[in-house]
C-alpha positions as a printed NumPy array, in Angstrom:
array([[ 59.073,  74.9  ,  40.871],
       [ 59.33 ,  76.118,  44.434],
       [ 61.776,  78.909,  45.099],
       [ 62.973,  79.951,  48.539],
       [ 63.908,  83.57 ,  48.983],
       [ 65.637,  84.627,  52.144],
       [ 67.908,  87.328,  53.355],
       [ 71.398,  85.845,  53.564],
       [ 71.336,  87.055,  57.141],
       [ 68.254,  85.039,  57.897],
       [ 69.877,  85.065,  61.262],
       [ 69.437,  88.572,  62.631],
       [ 72.283,  91.044,  62.31 ],
       [ 73.006,  92.912,  65.519],
       [ 75.123,  95.809,  66.615],
       [ 76.352,  95.967,  70.186],
       [ 77.382,  98.989,  72.204],
       [ 79.023,  99.109,  75.648],
       [ 76.665,  99.566,  78.565],
       [ 77.487, 101.871,  81.445],
       [ 76.319, 100.249,  84.637],
       [ 76.226, 102.925,  87.279],
       [ 75.608, 100.655,  90.219],
       [ 76.512,  97.011,  90.705],
       [ 75.294,  94.841,  93.587],
       [ 77.538,  94.977,  96.631],
       [ 77.759,  93.323, 100.004],
       [ 75.872,  95.044, 102.816],
       [ 78.108,  97.927, 103.87 ],
       [ 78.269,  96.95 , 107.559],
       [ 79.229,  93.333, 106.775],
       [ 81.768,  94.481, 104.204],
       [ 83.603,  96.739, 106.618],
       [ 83.475,  94.129, 109.4  ],
       [ 85.128,  91.644, 107.055],
       [ 87.912,  94.069, 106.135],
       [ 88.569,  94.836, 109.799],
       [ 88.703,  91.123, 110.644],
       [ 91.228,  90.566, 107.882],
       [ 93.531,  93.177, 109.389],
       [ 93.138,  92.077, 113.006],
       [ 92.859,  88.292, 112.891],
       [ 95.731,  86.01 , 111.913],
       [ 96.024,  84.377, 108.531],
       [ 93.168,  81.947, 108.979],
       [ 92.45 ,  82.636, 105.316],
       [ 95.095,  83.756, 102.916],
       [ 95.57 ,  83.993,  99.189],
       [ 98.237,  81.756,  97.755],
       [100.009,  83.22 ,  94.718],
       [100.21 ,  81.104,  91.603],
       [103.463,  79.282,  91.056],
       [103.105,  78.722,  87.309],
       [103.853,  80.929,  84.341],
       [100.875,  79.623,  82.343],
       [ 98.462,  81.722,  84.445],
       [100.168,  84.891,  83.276],
       [ 99.62 ,  84.142,  79.593],
       [ 97.116,  86.431,  77.911],
       [ 93.83 ,  84.728,  77.082],
       [ 90.546,  86.489,  76.49 ],
       [ 88.303,  83.479,  76.178],
       [ 87.429,  80.48 ,  78.323],
       [ 87.257,  78.077,  75.38 ],
       [ 90.065,  76.315,  73.525],
       [ 91.153,  78.205,  70.411],
       [ 91.533,  74.915,  68.52 ],
       [ 88.515,  72.82 ,  69.497],
       [ 86.268,  75.423,  71.224],
       [ 85.811,  73.15 ,  74.272],
       [ 85.459,  74.711,  77.765],
       [ 88.712,  74.939,  79.66 ],
       [ 87.552,  72.633,  82.447],
       [ 87.145,  69.828,  79.887],
       [ 90.864,  69.775,  79.104],
       [ 93.269,  67.467,  80.85 ],
       [ 95.703,  70.32 ,  81.54 ],
       [ 93.27 ,  71.812,  84.011],
       [ 92.739,  68.489,  85.707],
       [ 96.483,  68.076,  86.157],
       [ 96.841,  71.562,  87.644],
       [ 94.21 ,  71.13 ,  90.34 ],
       [ 95.362,  70.909,  93.93 ],
       [ 93.52 ,  70.385,  97.167],
       [ 90.594,  72.689,  97.825],
       [ 92.33 ,  74.067, 100.937],
       [ 95.27 ,  75.216,  98.801],
       [ 93.005,  76.558,  96.068],
       [ 90.986,  78.602,  98.561],
       [ 94.067,  79.741, 100.426],
       [ 93.047,  77.964, 103.629],
       [ 95.756,  76.801, 105.955],
       [ 96.771,  73.293, 104.903],
       [ 96.809,  70.764, 107.748],
       [ 98.576,  67.418, 107.765],
       [ 96.691,  64.11 , 107.409],
       [ 97.568,  63.296, 111.009],
       [ 95.57 ,  66.349, 112.128],
       [ 92.802,  66.227, 109.52 ],
       [ 92.002,  62.523, 109.459],
       [ 92.936,  59.688, 107.118],
       [ 95.056,  59.995, 103.975],
       [ 92.61 ,  59.746, 101.001],
       [ 94.95 ,  57.755,  98.75 ],
       [ 95.43 ,  55.113, 101.446],
       [ 91.704,  54.387, 101.105],
       [ 91.698,  54.541,  97.302],
       [ 90.175,  58.028,  96.957],
       [ 91.445,  61.409,  95.752],
       [ 89.558,  63.166,  98.56 ],
       [ 87.696,  62.32 , 101.765],
       [ 85.785,  64.613, 104.163],
       [ 88.085,  66.401, 106.595],
       [ 88.355,  65.204, 110.168],
       [ 87.179,  61.661, 109.466],
       [ 89.539,  59.096, 110.978],
       [ 87.589,  55.859, 110.403],
       [ 87.546,  54.308, 106.945],
       [ 84.105,  52.864, 107.677],
       [ 82.664,  56.379, 108.012],
       [ 84.335,  57.429, 104.751],
       [ 82.809,  54.465, 102.926],
       [ 79.467,  55.096, 104.598],
       [ 79.535,  58.679, 103.316],
       [ 80.441,  57.769,  99.727],
       [ 77.791,  55.034,  99.617],
       [ 75.17 ,  57.801,  99.752],
       [ 76.535,  59.617,  96.672],
       [ 75.881,  58.74 ,  93.019],
       [ 78.428,  56.162,  91.897],
       [ 79.678,  58.327,  89.015],
       [ 80.611,  61.094,  91.487],
       [ 82.582,  59.049,  94.   ],
       [ 86.255,  60.156,  93.601],
       [ 87.976,  56.774,  93.509],
       [ 91.504,  56.871,  92.142],
       [ 91.531,  56.743,  88.338],
       [ 87.732,  56.652,  88.106],
       [ 85.14 ,  58.768,  86.321],
       [ 84.239,  60.212,  89.723],
       [ 87.829,  61.444,  90.201],
       [ 87.724,  63.164,  86.818],
       [ 84.341,  64.67 ,  87.667],
       [ 85.782,  66.061,  90.918],
       [ 88.72 ,  67.685,  89.13 ],
       [ 86.439,  69.283,  86.565],
       [ 84.068,  70.56 ,  89.245],
       [ 86.945,  72.075,  91.226],
       [ 87.903,  74.049,  88.115],
       [ 84.266,  74.98 ,  87.455],
       [ 82.826,  75.609,  90.934],
       [ 85.982,  77.254,  92.315],
       [ 87.421,  79.315,  89.451],
       [ 90.938,  80.525,  90.339],
       [ 90.228,  84.002,  89.025],
       [ 87.492,  84.391,  91.674],
       [ 89.837,  83.372,  94.495],
       [ 93.073,  85.237,  93.932],
       [ 94.226,  88.456,  92.316],
       [ 97.197,  86.54 ,  90.906],
       [ 94.906,  84.701,  88.488],
       [ 93.01 ,  87.763,  87.233],
       [ 94.39 ,  88.668,  83.802],
       [ 91.929,  91.385,  82.874],
       [ 91.384,  93.241,  86.139],
       [ 92.407,  96.867,  85.798],
       [ 94.631,  98.354,  88.484],
       [ 92.01 , 100.827,  89.642],
       [ 89.594,  97.948,  90.369],
       [ 92.014,  95.726,  92.32 ],
       [ 90.893,  97.179,  95.636],
       [ 87.257,  96.348,  94.796],
       [ 88.307,  92.799,  93.992],
       [ 90.206,  92.459,  97.293],
       [ 87.219,  93.806,  99.214],
       [ 84.965,  91.305,  97.446],
       [ 87.288,  88.379,  98.251],
       [ 87.701,  89.41 , 101.875],
       [ 83.988,  89.887, 102.471],
       [ 83.121,  86.638, 100.723],
       [ 85.681,  84.644, 102.707],
       [ 84.473,  86.08 , 105.993],
       [ 80.739,  86.117, 105.372],
       [ 79.93 ,  83.345, 102.933],
       [ 82.735,  80.886, 102.085],
       [ 83.434,  77.793, 104.166],
       [ 83.889,  74.012, 104.074],
       [ 81.223,  71.725, 105.509],
       [ 81.845,  68.513, 107.442],
       [ 80.037,  65.242, 108.115],
       [ 78.605,  64.054, 111.39 ],
       [ 75.993,  61.755, 112.896],
       [ 72.624,  63.483, 113.297],
       [ 72.114,  64.106, 117.043],
       [ 68.316,  64.011, 116.752],
       [ 65.51 ,  63.634, 114.235],
       [ 65.357,  66.507, 111.75 ],
       [ 64.439,  67.307, 108.144],
       [ 66.903,  67.774, 105.284],
       [ 67.402,  71.453, 104.405],
       [ 67.268,  70.567, 100.687],
       [ 64.72 ,  67.8  , 100.061],
       [ 62.848,  68.265, 103.384],
       [ 62.663,  64.487, 103.846],
       [ 63.219,  63.059, 107.295],
       [ 66.661,  62.63 , 108.852],
       [ 66.728,  60.124, 111.701],
       [ 68.988,  60.381, 114.731],
       [ 72.287,  58.632, 113.957],
       [ 72.102,  59.133, 110.187],
       [ 75.27 ,  60.423, 108.545],
       [ 74.62 ,  64.033, 107.488],
       [ 76.431,  67.118, 106.205],
       [ 76.643,  70.15 , 108.473],
       [ 77.8  ,  73.653, 107.558],
       [ 79.52 ,  75.926, 110.091],
       [ 77.801,  79.039, 108.681],
       [ 74.408,  77.582, 109.679],
       [ 72.932,  76.724, 113.065],
       [ 73.415,  73.19 , 114.348],
       [ 69.879,  72.056, 113.466],
       [ 70.416,  72.666, 109.739],
       [ 71.545,  69.413, 108.1  ],
       [ 71.598,  67.812, 104.671],
       [ 71.632,  64.296, 103.302],
       [ 75.092,  63.849, 101.674],
       [ 73.55 ,  63.638,  98.181],
       [ 71.414,  66.755,  98.844],
       [ 74.322,  69.11 ,  99.631],
       [ 74.168,  70.789,  96.22 ],
       [ 74.416,  74.25 ,  94.696],
       [ 71.019,  75.984,  94.615],
       [ 71.74 ,  77.237,  91.075],
       [ 73.426,  74.397,  89.165],
       [ 72.205,  71.539,  91.434],
       [ 75.644,  69.895,  91.321],
       [ 77.134,  68.3  ,  94.417],
       [ 79.271,  70.929,  96.127],
       [ 82.804,  69.76 ,  95.42 ],
       [ 84.77 ,  68.746,  98.533],
       [ 81.867,  70.154, 100.635],
       [ 82.972,  73.708,  99.748],
       [ 80.063,  76.138,  99.791],
       [ 79.002,  79.758,  99.985],
       [ 75.896,  80.892, 101.832],
       [ 73.513,  83.572, 100.567],
       [ 69.991,  84.224, 101.832],
       [ 70.074,  80.954, 103.806],
       [ 70.854,  78.887, 100.721],
       [ 74.091,  77.165,  99.699],
       [ 75.848,  77.788,  96.389],
       [ 79.08 ,  76.869,  94.704],
       [ 81.495,  79.815,  94.686],
       [ 80.92 ,  80.443,  90.959],
       [ 77.192,  80.98 ,  91.219],
       [ 77.443,  82.81 ,  94.532],
       [ 79.792,  85.318,  92.905],
       [ 77.523,  85.686,  89.865],
       [ 74.648,  86.776,  92.1  ],
       [ 76.767,  89.727,  93.22 ],
       [ 78.879,  90.549,  90.157],
       [ 78.483,  90.092,  86.408],
       [ 80.836,  87.53 ,  84.856],
       [ 82.487,  87.996,  81.476],
       [ 81.417,  85.236,  79.085],
       [ 84.659,  85.631,  77.154],
       [ 87.333,  85.328,  79.858],
       [ 85.203,  83.933,  82.722],
       [ 86.369,  86.643,  85.137],
       [ 84.109,  88.743,  87.313],
       [ 83.571,  92.293,  86.086],
       [ 84.397,  95.046,  88.574],
       [ 84.435,  97.999,  86.183],
       [ 81.374, 100.207,  85.845],
       [ 81.296,  99.873,  82.06 ],
       [ 80.911,  96.597,  80.224],
       [ 79.123,  95.065,  77.264],
       [ 75.782,  93.244,  77.282],
       [ 75.056,  91.113,  74.226],
       [ 73.198,  87.841,  73.54 ],
       [ 71.704,  88.128,  77.073],
       [ 75.232,  87.774,  78.506],
       [ 77.851,  90.05 ,  80.05 ],
       [ 81.298,  90.767,  78.602],
       [ 84.304,  92.911,  79.386],
       [ 84.542,  95.74 ,  76.895],
       [ 86.593,  94.283,  74.065],
       [ 85.972,  90.654,  75.05 ],
       [ 82.811,  90.299,  72.983],
       [ 84.655,  88.84 ,  70.008],
       [ 84.006,  87.005,  66.781],
       [ 83.909,  83.255,  67.434],
       [ 86.111,  82.689,  64.399],
       [ 88.767,  85.429,  64.355],
       [ 88.588,  86.877,  67.917],
       [ 88.192,  90.441,  66.637],
       [ 86.191,  92.643,  69.002],
       [ 82.539,  93.072,  68.039],
       [ 81.89 ,  96.031,  70.329],
       [ 80.296,  98.72 ,  68.182],
       [ 80.262,  96.364,  65.18 ],
       [ 77.551,  94.443,  63.356],
       [ 77.567,  90.7  ,  63.924],
       [ 75.546,  87.58 ,  63.138],
       [ 74.584,  84.801,  65.582],
       [ 75.037,  81.263,  64.29 ],
       [ 74.643,  78.19 ,  66.551],
       [ 74.551,  80.547,  69.57 ],
       [ 77.94 ,  82.05 ,  68.683],
       [ 78.641,  85.569,  67.358],
       [ 80.513,  86.114,  64.078],
       [ 81.762,  89.294,  62.479],
       [ 80.338,  89.991,  59.029],
       [ 83.577,  89.041,  57.258],
       [ 83.958,  85.662,  58.99 ],
       [ 80.277,  84.835,  58.636],
       [ 80.411,  85.436,  54.903],
       [ 83.652,  83.455,  54.534],
       [ 82.446,  80.482,  56.567],
       [ 78.695,  80.286,  56.066],
       [ 77.58 ,  82.431,  53.114],
       [ 76.561,  80.677,  49.888],
       [ 78.154,  81.204,  46.474],
       [ 76.017,  82.463,  43.621],
       [ 75.478,  79.828,  40.906],
       [ 75.604,  82.481,  38.176],
       [ 78.465,  84.845,  39.073],
       [ 80.386,  82.589,  41.517],
       [ 80.609,  85.428,  44.053],
       [ 79.707,  85.291,  47.738],
       [ 76.081,  86.179,  48.514],
       [ 76.78 ,  88.783,  51.16 ],
       [ 74.989,  89.468,  54.415],
       [ 73.098,  92.402,  52.881],
       [ 71.967,  90.498,  49.757],
       [ 68.956,  88.295,  49.23 ],
       [ 69.76 ,  84.63 ,  48.787],
       [ 67.456,  82.871,  46.306],
       [ 67.663,  79.095,  46.545],
       [ 66.257,  76.19 ,  44.558],
       [ 67.177,  72.672,  45.645],
       [ 70.874,  73.007,  46.65 ],
       [ 71.698,  75.987,  44.422],
       [ 71.794,  79.683,  45.308],
       [ 71.664,  82.968,  43.388],
       [ 71.862,  86.695,  43.949],
       [ 68.515,  88.303,  43.28 ],
       [ 69.935,  90.039,  40.183],
       [ 71.537,  86.782,  38.938],
       [ 68.403,  84.648,  39.009],
       [ 67.865,  84.765,  35.217],
       [ 66.511,  82.533,  32.442],
       [ 69.412,  80.657,  30.858],
       [ 67.958,  81.242,  27.37 ],
       [ 66.542,  84.789,  27.321],
       [ 68.066,  86.3  ,  30.525],
       [ 64.645,  87.28 ,  31.872],
       [ 64.739,  87.89 ,  35.636],
       [ 62.758,  85.062,  37.259],
       [ 62.155,  86.55 ,  40.723],
       [ 58.456,  86.02 ,  41.599],
       [ 57.887,  84.233,  38.261],
       [ 57.247,  80.622,  37.327],
       [ 60.283,  78.804,  36.008],
       [ 61.472,  75.352,  34.997],
       [ 64.757,  73.538,  35.544],
       [ 66.595,  71.212,  33.198],
       [ 70.188,  69.915,  33.365],
       [ 71.11 ,  72.298,  36.23 ],
       [ 69.843,  75.304,  34.269],
       [ 66.757,  77.434,  34.917],
       [ 64.375,  78.727,  32.265],
       [ 61.383,  81.036,  32.13 ],
       [ 58.039,  79.388,  31.389],
       [ 58.01 ,  80.189,  27.67 ],
       [ 61.579,  79.062,  27.016],
       [ 61.118,  75.869,  29.   ],
       [ 57.912,  75.002,  27.116],
       [ 59.506,  75.719,  23.753],
       [ 62.448,  73.387,  24.423],
       [ 61.426,  70.717,  26.872],
       [ 57.704,  70.649,  27.655],
       [ 55.814,  67.368,  27.133],
       [ 52.176,  67.18 ,  26.055],
       [ 49.039,  66.021,  27.803],
       [ 47.587,  62.66 ,  26.647],
       [ 44.146,  64.094,  27.278],
       [ 44.015,  67.479,  25.51 ],
       [ 47.311,  67.403,  23.583],
       [ 48.464,  70.773,  25.015],
       [ 51.943,  71.294,  26.534],
       [ 52.581,  71.305,  30.241],
       [ 53.381,  74.89 ,  31.169],
       [ 56.163,  75.5  ,  33.7  ],
       [ 54.82 ,  75.279,  37.213],
       [ 51.634,  73.348,  36.321],
       [ 50.78 ,  70.09 ,  38.049],
       [ 51.249,  66.89 ,  36.05 ],
       [ 49.48 ,  63.562,  36.67 ],
       [ 51.413,  60.491,  35.489],
       [ 50.489,  56.822,  35.124],
       [ 52.971,  54.414,  33.591],
       [ 54.138,  56.116,  30.347],
       [ 51.181,  58.493,  30.068],
       [ 50.679,  61.982,  31.539],
       [ 47.806,  64.43 ,  31.897],
       [ 46.958,  67.9  ,  33.14 ],
       [ 45.263,  67.694,  36.511],
       [ 41.861,  68.585,  34.991],
       [ 42.384,  66.254,  32.008],
       [ 42.977,  63.223,  34.186],
       [ 39.298,  62.295,  34.42 ],
       [ 36.904,  59.362,  34.015],
       [ 36.114,  58.625,  30.354],
       [ 32.441,  58.051,  31.23 ],
       [ 31.396,  60.727,  33.771],
       [ 34.248,  63.179,  32.985],
       [ 34.83 ,  63.845,  36.692],
       [ 38.477,  64.713,  37.597],
       [ 40.078,  61.8  ,  39.417],
       [ 42.898,  63.687,  41.156],
       [ 44.344,  61.497,  43.897],
       [ 41.278,  59.203,  44.112],
       [ 41.416,  55.547,  43.052],
       [ 40.852,  54.681,  39.401],
       [ 40.805,  51.625,  37.102],
       [ 42.53 ,  51.53 ,  33.668],
       [ 40.951,  49.418,  30.875],
       [ 42.002,  49.324,  27.223],
       [ 43.737,  52.759,  27.27 ],
       [ 40.776,  54.352,  29.041],
       [ 40.585,  55.572,  32.628],
       [ 37.484,  54.904,  34.737],
       [ 36.507,  56.074,  38.183],
       [ 35.558,  53.239,  40.508],
       [ 31.814,  53.962,  40.229],
       [ 31.688,  54.038,  36.432],
       [ 33.859,  50.938,  36.107],
       [ 31.542,  48.97 ,  38.354],
       [ 28.521,  50.264,  36.506],
       [ 29.92 ,  49.211,  33.146],
       [ 32.058,  46.132,  33.755],
       [ 31.487,  44.684,  37.186],
       [ 29.828,  41.24 ,  37.626],
       [ 26.161,  41.489,  38.617],
       [ 23.967,  39.045,  40.467],
       [ 21.511,  37.188,  38.111],
       [ 18.767,  37.54 ,  40.731],
       [ 19.034,  41.148,  42.09 ],
       [ 21.127,  42.689,  39.277],
       [ 23.416,  44.419,  41.798],
       [ 27.242,  44.393,  41.625],
       [ 28.927,  41.454,  43.295],
       [ 31.836,  42.948,  45.236],
       [ 32.792,  39.828,  47.215],
       [ 31.606,  36.362,  48.199],
       [ 29.598,  35.421,  45.071],
       [ 28.681,  31.917,  43.853],
       [ 28.234,  30.508,  40.344],
       [ 25.397,  28.186,  39.296],
       [ 24.993,  27.042,  35.679],
       [ 27.679,  29.639,  34.714],
       [ 25.642,  32.472,  36.166],
       [ 26.765,  34.695,  39.122],
       [ 24.794,  35.079,  42.333],
       [ 25.288,  36.846,  45.638],
       [ 25.598,  34.221,  48.337],
       [ 22.546,  35.664,  50.033],
       [ 20.6  ,  35.634,  46.736],
       [ 21.23 ,  31.958,  45.884],
       [ 18.278,  30.474,  47.794],
       [ 15.783,  27.606,  47.593],
       [ 12.99 ,  28.431,  45.15 ],
       [ 10.367,  27.161,  47.593],
       [ 11.517,  28.109,  51.149],
       [ 14.167,  30.816,  50.384],
       [ 16.797,  29.249,  52.664],
       [ 20.321,  30.081,  51.424],
       [ 21.903,  27.263,  49.473],
       [ 25.519,  28.501,  49.485],
       [ 27.6  ,  25.657,  50.92 ],
       [ 24.483,  23.391,  51.294],
       [ 23.19 ,  20.288,  49.383],
       [ 20.612,  21.156,  46.755],
       [ 19.089,  19.903,  43.497],
       [ 17.184,  21.51 ,  40.65 ],
       [ 13.896,  21.125,  38.837],
       [ 12.992,  23.061,  35.695],
       [ 16.319,  24.991,  36.011],
       [ 15.398,  26.184,  39.524],
       [ 17.35 ,  25.286,  42.683],
       [ 15.672,  23.567,  45.646],
       [ 16.989,  22.477,  48.997],
       [ 16.851,  18.704,  49.617],
       [ 13.88 ,  18.934,  51.959],
       [ 11.724,  21.012,  49.62 ],
       [ 12.651,  18.923,  46.583],
       [ 11.683,  15.71 ,  48.378],
       [  8.413,  17.142,  49.603],
       [  7.469,  18.567,  46.238],
       [  8.815,  16.181,  43.612],
       [ 10.341,  12.906,  44.974],
       [  8.706,   9.387,  44.911],
       [  7.427,   8.23 ,  48.268],
       [  8.234,   5.014,  50.055],
       [  5.229,   2.588,  50.171],
       [  6.321,   1.496,  53.637],
       [  7.26 ,   4.729,  55.518],
       [  5.546,   7.215,  53.152],
       [  8.633,   9.47 ,  53.274],
       [ 10.112,  10.927,  50.053],
       [ 12.836,   9.005,  48.277],
       [ 15.171,  11.89 ,  47.286],
       [ 18.034,   9.971,  45.788],
       [ 20.514,  12.708,  47.091],
       [ 23.868,  11.283,  47.95 ],
       [ 23.238,   8.055,  45.953],
       [ 20.291,   6.706,  48.014],
       [ 19.21 ,   3.151,  46.859],
       [ 15.535,   2.21 ,  46.457],
       [ 13.398,  -0.627,  45.051],
       [ 10.521,  -0.261,  42.594],
       [  7.836,  -2.845,  41.76 ],
       [  5.042,  -2.02 ,  39.419],
       [  3.882,   1.459,  40.611],
       [  5.169,   1.068,  44.163],
       [  8.527,   2.167,  45.611],
       [ 10.447,   1.405,  48.778],
       [ 13.586,   2.709,  50.516],
       [ 16.256,   0.049,  50.54 ],
       [ 15.871,  -0.334,  54.305],
       [ 12.067,  -0.349,  54.115],
       [ 11.772,  -3.26 ,  51.608],
       [ 11.087,  -5.97 ,  54.264],
       [  8.553,  -8.758,  54.871],
       [  5.403,  -7.362,  56.444],
       [  5.23 , -10.36 ,  58.787],
       [  8.766, -11.24 ,  59.902],
       [ 10.435,  -7.951,  58.925],
       [ 13.269,  -9.756,  57.134],
       [ 14.881,  -7.76 ,  54.303],
       [ 13.665,  -8.85 ,  50.905],
       [ 16.389,  -7.047,  48.95 ],
       [ 17.775,  -9.56 ,  46.455],
       [ 15.213, -12.239,  47.45 ],
       [ 11.964, -13.421,  46.084],
       [  8.702, -12.079,  47.544],
       [  4.998, -12.448,  47.226],
       [  2.485,  -9.598,  47.195],
       [ -0.464,  -9.779,  49.536],
       [ -2.592,  -6.78 ,  48.783],
       [ -0.612,  -3.735,  49.886],
       [  1.9  ,  -5.907,  51.769],
       [  4.831,  -7.927,  50.586],
       [  5.792, -11.237,  52.211],
       [  8.778, -13.509,  52.111],
       [  8.026, -17.009,  50.662],
       [  8.044, -18.671,  54.098],
       [  5.573, -16.223,  55.641],
       [  3.366, -16.434,  52.505],
       [  3.31 , -20.262,  52.739],
       [  2.336, -20.167,  56.418],
       [ -0.441, -17.72 ,  55.68 ],
       [ -1.879, -20.026,  53.012],
       [ -1.757, -23.039,  55.335]])
């Protein structure tokens, strides 16, 4: 029997401690201060709109649903709460009369700003994947709503939506938002390419007059195909043409922010404090690294990873640990789990049902859901070998054929005594033969060469021949499938038989074989083929007519009479 022994925590058990990060990446100091000064001096070109709902103030430490564990952006509630990107970013909202056409009038949930002709809107959307075109009530509209929630997380955009930002770090958050809005964040627009250029993403050619995407944070010559205006990290289309620029590349706001600040995997907020937790190659607010089952903090605690999720020891044992077959107690994280088929035991509980001998690292047998040591199993249940008559010890290999069974070494050829194992064999009258010995003893042999006939033999006078051995006695041509005859119990082909033994025609001197029912005429000691028995003078057939002999010739009565006259 094969036993699997594993530590119940075959998944590694970890212990996590908070990490003190002394220095986090910041914006360049000069750009940061310029952005703050602009915010104070310039009008409210960008502003932060406070949340109007009470749901955003509810405490929630994780970004997945407590019931189904799905990401928050997958839930319909987030799709219903989304507004226009201008409102979400805090940009000044302009009326459709100033910004272009009303999207819903054209059957869309959004169209590029400033576009007044429906033909240009349709021309733009024709260049996007069909499943990402935001038609009303379509899959593309749902995709857009989900991407707004994902690419533009509210907690990155406004202090009002930050639930876990400590008071002492609010100024750092405001500085981050201000600098990002001034330096990196903007909304692109579409235009006709003024000249030939290459796409900034795919580097393929853009011809003059092609519809392209342009970004105000870049120089005029930088353009993208509409389908190529994607985040450099997640490669998704930038929702509503909203982008951030960093090192001359475009990103969605989420991944731009994550290049500058760590993001908590639990609550999805950026981390501005100097101390946070790193676990599972991810970042977490201190206290947000929680058990996937019970939400208890795992900081400073041991935990187990299962399906890429962390569990505290208690929840892991309650949800995943096996129950011992003997004592019916949980096999804890610190115990070894011994398993056989679908049953599990503590190491100390893996005992012989009969004598209570511990079976760890020992051979054992199983019967009726019970386990036994080798001796107890043999005494009660073991069958015996049909070869040597000894019992089959627990753990030994057994060879079976129909109702008989042997030890591996006893399952051998009755002639040569060689073990057969998994090779082919032939049973005959309760004996087992290997293929070689069976052929040697019982196989049909050719009467001529005495070798075994394995296929394609012929039978002549109840004796077997190889096809290639059944040949003419005189010329050795093969006779299988050919006409032949015999003489003195030996086979001959028709040609050789005629040449050697057949009567010869007095007229044509050729042999009269008689094969196939050939007719011939005999007179005295002379013989003729049926067709050769003709008058020597007029050549008329004499078969069935009278004739007169004239020396070696035969004549019809008319020709004989003329010859006499």
